[in-house]
CSV table of C-alpha atoms and ligand atoms in Angstrom, one decimal:
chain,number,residue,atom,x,y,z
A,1,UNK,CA,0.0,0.0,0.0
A,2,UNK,CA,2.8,2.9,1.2
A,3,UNK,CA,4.3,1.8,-2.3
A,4,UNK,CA,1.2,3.0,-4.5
A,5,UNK,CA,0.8,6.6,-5.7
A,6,UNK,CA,-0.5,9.8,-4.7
A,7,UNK,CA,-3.5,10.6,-7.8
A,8,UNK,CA,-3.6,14.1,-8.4
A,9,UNK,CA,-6.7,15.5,-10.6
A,10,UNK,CA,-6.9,19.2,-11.9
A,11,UNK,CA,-9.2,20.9,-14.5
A,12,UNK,CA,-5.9,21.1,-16.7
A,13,UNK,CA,-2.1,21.5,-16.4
A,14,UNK,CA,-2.5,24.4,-13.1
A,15,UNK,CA,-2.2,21.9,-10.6
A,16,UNK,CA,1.8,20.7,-11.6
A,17,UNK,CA,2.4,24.0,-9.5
A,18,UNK,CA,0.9,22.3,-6.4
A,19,UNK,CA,2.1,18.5,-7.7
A,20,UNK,CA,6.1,20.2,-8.1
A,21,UNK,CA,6.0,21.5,-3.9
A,22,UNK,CA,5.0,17.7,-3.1
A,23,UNK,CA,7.0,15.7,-4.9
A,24,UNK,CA,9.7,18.4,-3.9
A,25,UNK,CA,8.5,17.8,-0.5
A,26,UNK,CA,8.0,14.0,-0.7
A,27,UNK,CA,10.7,13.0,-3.3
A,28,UNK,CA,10.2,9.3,-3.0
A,29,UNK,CA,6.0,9.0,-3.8
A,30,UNK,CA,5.1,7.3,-6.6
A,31,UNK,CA,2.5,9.9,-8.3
A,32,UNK,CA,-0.2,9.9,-11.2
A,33,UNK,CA,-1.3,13.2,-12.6
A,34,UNK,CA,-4.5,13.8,-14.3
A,35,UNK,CA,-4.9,16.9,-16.4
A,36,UNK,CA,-8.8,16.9,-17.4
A,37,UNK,CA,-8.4,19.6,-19.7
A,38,UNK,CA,-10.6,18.4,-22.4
A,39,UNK,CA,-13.2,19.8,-19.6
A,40,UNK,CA,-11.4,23.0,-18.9
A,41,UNK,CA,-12.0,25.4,-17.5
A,42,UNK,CA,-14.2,24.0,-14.3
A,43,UNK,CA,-14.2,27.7,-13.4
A,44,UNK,CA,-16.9,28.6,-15.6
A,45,UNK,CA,-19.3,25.2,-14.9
A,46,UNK,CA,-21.8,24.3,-12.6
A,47,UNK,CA,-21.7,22.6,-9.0
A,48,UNK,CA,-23.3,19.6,-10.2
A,49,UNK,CA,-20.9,19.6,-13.6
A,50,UNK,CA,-18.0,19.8,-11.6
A,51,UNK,CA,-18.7,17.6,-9.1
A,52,UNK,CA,-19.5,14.9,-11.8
A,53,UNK,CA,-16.1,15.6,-12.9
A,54,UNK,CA,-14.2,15.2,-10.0
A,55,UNK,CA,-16.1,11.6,-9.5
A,56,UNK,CA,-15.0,10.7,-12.9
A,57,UNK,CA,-11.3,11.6,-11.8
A,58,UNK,CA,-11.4,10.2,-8.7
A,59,UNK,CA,-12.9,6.8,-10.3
A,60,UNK,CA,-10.0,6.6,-12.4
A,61,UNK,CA,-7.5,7.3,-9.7
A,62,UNK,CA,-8.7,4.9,-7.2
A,63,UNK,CA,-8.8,2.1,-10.2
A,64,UNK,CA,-5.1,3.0,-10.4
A,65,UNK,CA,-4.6,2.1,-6.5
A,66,UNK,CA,-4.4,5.4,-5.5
A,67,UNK,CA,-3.7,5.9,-1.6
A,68,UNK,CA,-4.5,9.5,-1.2
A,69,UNK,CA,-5.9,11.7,-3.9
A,70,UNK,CA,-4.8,15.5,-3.8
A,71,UNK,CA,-7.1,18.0,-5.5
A,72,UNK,CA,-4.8,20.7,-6.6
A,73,UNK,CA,-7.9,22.6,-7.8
A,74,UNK,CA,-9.9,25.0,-6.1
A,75,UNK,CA,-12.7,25.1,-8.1
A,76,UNK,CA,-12.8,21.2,-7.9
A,77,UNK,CA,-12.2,21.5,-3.9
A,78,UNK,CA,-14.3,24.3,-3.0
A,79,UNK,CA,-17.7,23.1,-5.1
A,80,UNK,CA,-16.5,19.4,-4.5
A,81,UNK,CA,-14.4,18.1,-1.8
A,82,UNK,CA,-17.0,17.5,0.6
A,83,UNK,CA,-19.0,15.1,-1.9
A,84,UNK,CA,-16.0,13.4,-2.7
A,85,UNK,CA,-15.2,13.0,1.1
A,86,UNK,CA,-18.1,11.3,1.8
A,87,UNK,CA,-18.4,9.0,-0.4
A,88,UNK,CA,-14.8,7.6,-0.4
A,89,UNK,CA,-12.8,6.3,1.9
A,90,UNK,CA,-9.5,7.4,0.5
A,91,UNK,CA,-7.8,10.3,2.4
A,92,UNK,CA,-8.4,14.0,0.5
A,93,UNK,CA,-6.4,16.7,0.0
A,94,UNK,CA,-7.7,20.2,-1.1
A,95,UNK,CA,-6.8,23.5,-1.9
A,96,UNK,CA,-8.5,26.6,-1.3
A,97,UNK,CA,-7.7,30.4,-1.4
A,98,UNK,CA,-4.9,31.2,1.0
A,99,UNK,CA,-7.1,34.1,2.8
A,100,UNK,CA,-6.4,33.5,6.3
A,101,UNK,CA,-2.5,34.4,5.7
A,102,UNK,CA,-3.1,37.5,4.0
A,103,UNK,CA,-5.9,38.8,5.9
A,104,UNK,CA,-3.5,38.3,9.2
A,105,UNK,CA,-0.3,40.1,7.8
A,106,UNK,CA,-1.8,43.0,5.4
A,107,UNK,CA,-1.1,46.4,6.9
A,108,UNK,CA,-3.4,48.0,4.4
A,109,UNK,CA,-6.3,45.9,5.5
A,110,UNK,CA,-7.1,45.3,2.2
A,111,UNK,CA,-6.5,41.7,0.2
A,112,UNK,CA,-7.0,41.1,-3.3
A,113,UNK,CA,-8.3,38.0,-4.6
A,114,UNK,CA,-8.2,36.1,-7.8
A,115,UNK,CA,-9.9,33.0,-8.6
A,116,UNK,CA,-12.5,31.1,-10.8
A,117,UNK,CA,-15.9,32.5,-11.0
A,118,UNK,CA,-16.6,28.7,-9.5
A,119,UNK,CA,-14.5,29.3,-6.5
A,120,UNK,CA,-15.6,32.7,-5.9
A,121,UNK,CA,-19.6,31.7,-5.9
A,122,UNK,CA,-18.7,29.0,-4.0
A,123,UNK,CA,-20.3,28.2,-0.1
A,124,UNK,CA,-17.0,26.5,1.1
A,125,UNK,CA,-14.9,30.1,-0.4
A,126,UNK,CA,-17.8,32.5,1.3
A,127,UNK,CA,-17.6,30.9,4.3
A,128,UNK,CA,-14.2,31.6,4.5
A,129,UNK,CA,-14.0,34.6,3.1
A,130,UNK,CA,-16.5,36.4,5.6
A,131,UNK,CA,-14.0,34.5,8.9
A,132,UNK,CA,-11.6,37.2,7.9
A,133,UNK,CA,-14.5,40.1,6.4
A,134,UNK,CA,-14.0,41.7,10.2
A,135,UNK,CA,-10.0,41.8,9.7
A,136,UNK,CA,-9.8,43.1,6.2
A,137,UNK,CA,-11.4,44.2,2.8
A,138,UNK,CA,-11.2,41.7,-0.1
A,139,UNK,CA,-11.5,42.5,-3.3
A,140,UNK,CA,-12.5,39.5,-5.9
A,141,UNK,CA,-11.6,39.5,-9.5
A,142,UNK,CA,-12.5,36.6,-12.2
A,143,UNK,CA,-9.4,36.0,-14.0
A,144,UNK,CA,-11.2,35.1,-17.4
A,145,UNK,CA,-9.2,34.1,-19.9
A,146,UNK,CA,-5.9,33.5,-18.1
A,147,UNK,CA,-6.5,29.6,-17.5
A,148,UNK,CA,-7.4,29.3,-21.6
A,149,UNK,CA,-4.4,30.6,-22.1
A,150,UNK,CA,-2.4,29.0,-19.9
A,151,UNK,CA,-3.7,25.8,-21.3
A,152,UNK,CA,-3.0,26.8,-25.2
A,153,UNK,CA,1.1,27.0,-24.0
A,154,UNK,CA,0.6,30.8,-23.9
A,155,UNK,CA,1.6,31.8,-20.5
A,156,UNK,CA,4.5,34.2,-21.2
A,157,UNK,CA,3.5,36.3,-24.0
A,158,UNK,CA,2.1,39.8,-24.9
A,159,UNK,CA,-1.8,38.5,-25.0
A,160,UNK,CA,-1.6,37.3,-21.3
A,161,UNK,CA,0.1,40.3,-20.8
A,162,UNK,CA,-2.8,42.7,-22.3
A,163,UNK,CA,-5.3,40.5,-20.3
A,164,UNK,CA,-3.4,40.4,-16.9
A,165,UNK,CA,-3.2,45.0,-17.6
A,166,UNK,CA,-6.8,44.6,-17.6
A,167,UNK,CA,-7.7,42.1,-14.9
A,168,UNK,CA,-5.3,43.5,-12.0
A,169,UNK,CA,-6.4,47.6,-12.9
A,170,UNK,CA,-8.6,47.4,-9.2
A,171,UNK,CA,-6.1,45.8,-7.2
A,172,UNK,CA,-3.8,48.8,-8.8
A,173,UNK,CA,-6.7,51.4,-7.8
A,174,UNK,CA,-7.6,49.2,-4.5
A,175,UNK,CA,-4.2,49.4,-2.6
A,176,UNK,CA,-4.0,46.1,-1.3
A,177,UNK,CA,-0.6,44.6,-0.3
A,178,UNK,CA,-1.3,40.8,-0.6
A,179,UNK,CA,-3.0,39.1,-3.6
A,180,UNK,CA,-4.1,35.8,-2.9
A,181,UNK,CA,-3.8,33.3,-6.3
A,182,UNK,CA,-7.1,31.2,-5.7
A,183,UNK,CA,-6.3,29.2,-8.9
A,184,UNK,CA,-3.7,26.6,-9.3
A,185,UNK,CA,-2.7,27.5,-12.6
A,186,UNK,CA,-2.2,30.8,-11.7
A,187,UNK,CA,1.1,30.6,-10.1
A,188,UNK,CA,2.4,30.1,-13.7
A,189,UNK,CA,1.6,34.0,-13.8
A,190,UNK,CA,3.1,35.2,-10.9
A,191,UNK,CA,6.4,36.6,-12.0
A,192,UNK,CA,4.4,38.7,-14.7
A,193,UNK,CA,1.7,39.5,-12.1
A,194,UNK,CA,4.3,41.0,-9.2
A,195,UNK,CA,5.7,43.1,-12.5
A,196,UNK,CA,2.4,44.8,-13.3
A,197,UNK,CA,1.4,45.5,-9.5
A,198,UNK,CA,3.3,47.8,-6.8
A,199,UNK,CA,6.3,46.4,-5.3
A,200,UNK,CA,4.6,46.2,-1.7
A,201,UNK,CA,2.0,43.6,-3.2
A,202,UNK,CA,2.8,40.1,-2.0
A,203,UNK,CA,1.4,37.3,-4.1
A,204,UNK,CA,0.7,34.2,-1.9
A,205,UNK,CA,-0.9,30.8,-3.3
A,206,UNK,CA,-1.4,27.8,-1.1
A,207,UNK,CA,0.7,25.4,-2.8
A,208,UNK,CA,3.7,25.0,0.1
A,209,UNK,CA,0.5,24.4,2.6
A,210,UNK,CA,-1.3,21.5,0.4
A,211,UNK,CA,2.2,19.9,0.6
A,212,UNK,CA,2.9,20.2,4.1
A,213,UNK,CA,-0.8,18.6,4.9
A,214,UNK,CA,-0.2,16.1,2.5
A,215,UNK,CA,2.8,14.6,4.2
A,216,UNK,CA,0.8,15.3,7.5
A,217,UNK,CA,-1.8,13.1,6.6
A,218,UNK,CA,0.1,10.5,4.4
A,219,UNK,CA,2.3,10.2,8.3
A,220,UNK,CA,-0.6,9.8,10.9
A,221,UNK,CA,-2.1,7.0,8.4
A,222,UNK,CA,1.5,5.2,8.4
A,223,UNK,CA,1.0,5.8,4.5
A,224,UNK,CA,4.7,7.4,3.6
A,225,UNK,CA,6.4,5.5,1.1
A,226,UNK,CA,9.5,4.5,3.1
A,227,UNK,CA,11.7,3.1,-0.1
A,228,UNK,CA,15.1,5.5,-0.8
A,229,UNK,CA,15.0,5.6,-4.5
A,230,UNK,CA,12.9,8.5,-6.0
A,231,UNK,CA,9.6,8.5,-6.9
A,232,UNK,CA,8.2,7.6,-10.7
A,233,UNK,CA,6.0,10.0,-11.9
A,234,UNK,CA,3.0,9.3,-14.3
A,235,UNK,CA,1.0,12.8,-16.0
A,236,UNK,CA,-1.9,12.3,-18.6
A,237,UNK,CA,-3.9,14.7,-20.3
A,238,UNK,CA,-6.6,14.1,-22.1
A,239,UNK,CA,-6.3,16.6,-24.6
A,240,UNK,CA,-3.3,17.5,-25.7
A,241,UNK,CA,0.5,16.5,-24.2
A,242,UNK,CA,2.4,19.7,-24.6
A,243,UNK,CA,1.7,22.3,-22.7
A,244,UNK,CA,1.8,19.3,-19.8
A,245,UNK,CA,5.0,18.3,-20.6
A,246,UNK,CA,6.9,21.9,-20.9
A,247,UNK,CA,5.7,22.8,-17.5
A,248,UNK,CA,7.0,19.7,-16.1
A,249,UNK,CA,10.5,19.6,-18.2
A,250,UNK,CA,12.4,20.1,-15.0
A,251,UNK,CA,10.9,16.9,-13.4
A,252,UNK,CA,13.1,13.6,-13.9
A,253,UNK,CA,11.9,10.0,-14.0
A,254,UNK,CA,8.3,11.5,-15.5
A,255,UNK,CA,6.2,10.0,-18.5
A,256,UNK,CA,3.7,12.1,-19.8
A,257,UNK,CA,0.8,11.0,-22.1
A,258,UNK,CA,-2.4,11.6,-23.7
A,259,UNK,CA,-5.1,9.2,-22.4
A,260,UNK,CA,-9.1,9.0,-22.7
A,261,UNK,CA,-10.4,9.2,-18.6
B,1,DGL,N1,-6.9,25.2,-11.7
B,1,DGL,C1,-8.2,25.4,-11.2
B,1,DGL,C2,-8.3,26.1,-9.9
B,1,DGL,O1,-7.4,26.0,-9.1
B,1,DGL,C3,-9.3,25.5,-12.2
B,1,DGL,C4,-9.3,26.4,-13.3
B,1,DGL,C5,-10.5,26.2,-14.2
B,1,DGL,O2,-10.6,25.1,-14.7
B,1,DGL,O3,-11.3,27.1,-14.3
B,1,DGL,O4,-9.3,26.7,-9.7
């Protein structure tokens, strides 16, 4: 059991950000990656739409012999994680907007957010967000379009550029100093992100934190793969193999390929 992998499901490639911190974390689990993105973006689809999704993920996953399945998603998590949760047994990991952080070290008082329409309308993300309402302002923006483009292998050009001008003009006008990524893929923007806002903005995600409680959990279930050799690494996409395989070129002892799931 320790032996067999870690399944990871996202709405497309975004979640190799989260999948890179563990495996940097946890460099001996075996892991199996799942990039849906003939269904992407999640961001834009129903509760019941998604969560159909993430069951026909997680289906695939356990039929792999999964022994923990991370969710590197927050669309998936926040509209899903609690269906999933009770009706598996497997252990789940999620991700969700990293508010709590920011709203405990801005000075301004005032946190920008930016996440899926799907997170945003979520229960599990309002909940949350309106903990931390009494501490700080948030101010929510959609980033349409930057997952598309993300997924079409255009991450550092002058289109996502244009779009991110756009998209971050009311945290400019806001003056918050922390920007929470709520999407997984959107850590892939960050270095053009921090160039367009004001130095003092600090962009958190909540990729570090997913790993940590992943090796939390894989220890108090006596689930830790104990071998010493490093960990093989299977990623699928069932679209297109590309734009998977660049953003994982750094990654040894990987196989990436196109399968129908
Ligand atoms: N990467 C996903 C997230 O963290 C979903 C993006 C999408 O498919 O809309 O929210």
């Amino acid at each position: 059991m320790n032996n067999n992998p870690i399944g990871f499901f996202d709405s497309g490639v975004g979640g190799t950000s989260v999948w890179k911190e563990v495996i940097e974390l946890l460099p001996h689990e075996n892991t199996i990656y799942l990039a849906d993105s003939k269904h992407a973006p999640y961001g834009r689809k129903s509760k019941e739409e998604i969560v159909r999704l993430c069951i026909k993920n997680t289906e695939y996953l356990l039929s792999q012999n999964c022994k923990l399945i991370a969710v590197p998603c927050n669309t998936a998590t926040t509209n899903a994680i609690s269906y999933l949760r009770t009706h598996y047994e497997v252990p789940f990991i999620g991700i969700e907007p990293a508010i709590k952080p920011a709203a405990l070290k801005s000075d301004t008082r005032k946190v920008g957010i930016l996440a899926t329409r799907g997170t945003l309308s979520s229960k599990l993300f309002n909940d949350t967000q309106k903990e931390f309402t009494q501490y700080v302002n948030t101010i929510e923006i959609v980033g349409t379009g930057i997952v598309e483009l993300i997924e079409a292998g255009k991450k550092d050009t002058e289109e996502m550029r244009d779009l991110l001008v756009g998209i971050t003009e009311p945290f400019m006008i806001s003056g918050i100093d922390y920007l929470v990524l709520g999407c997984s893929h959107y850590p892939y923007i960050k270095g053009m992100l921090q160039e367009l806002l004001p130095t003092r903005v600090h962009i958190i995600d909540s990729g570090a934190a997913a790993a940590r409680q992943t090796l939390n959990i894989l220890k108090s279930q006596n689930l830790l793969n104990l071998s010493s050799t490093a960990g093989k690494h299977f990623l699928y996409s069932n679209l297109q193999i590309e734009t998977l395989d660049s953003l994982t070129s750094e990654i040894g002892n990987r196989e990436v390929s196109l399968l129908d799931f």
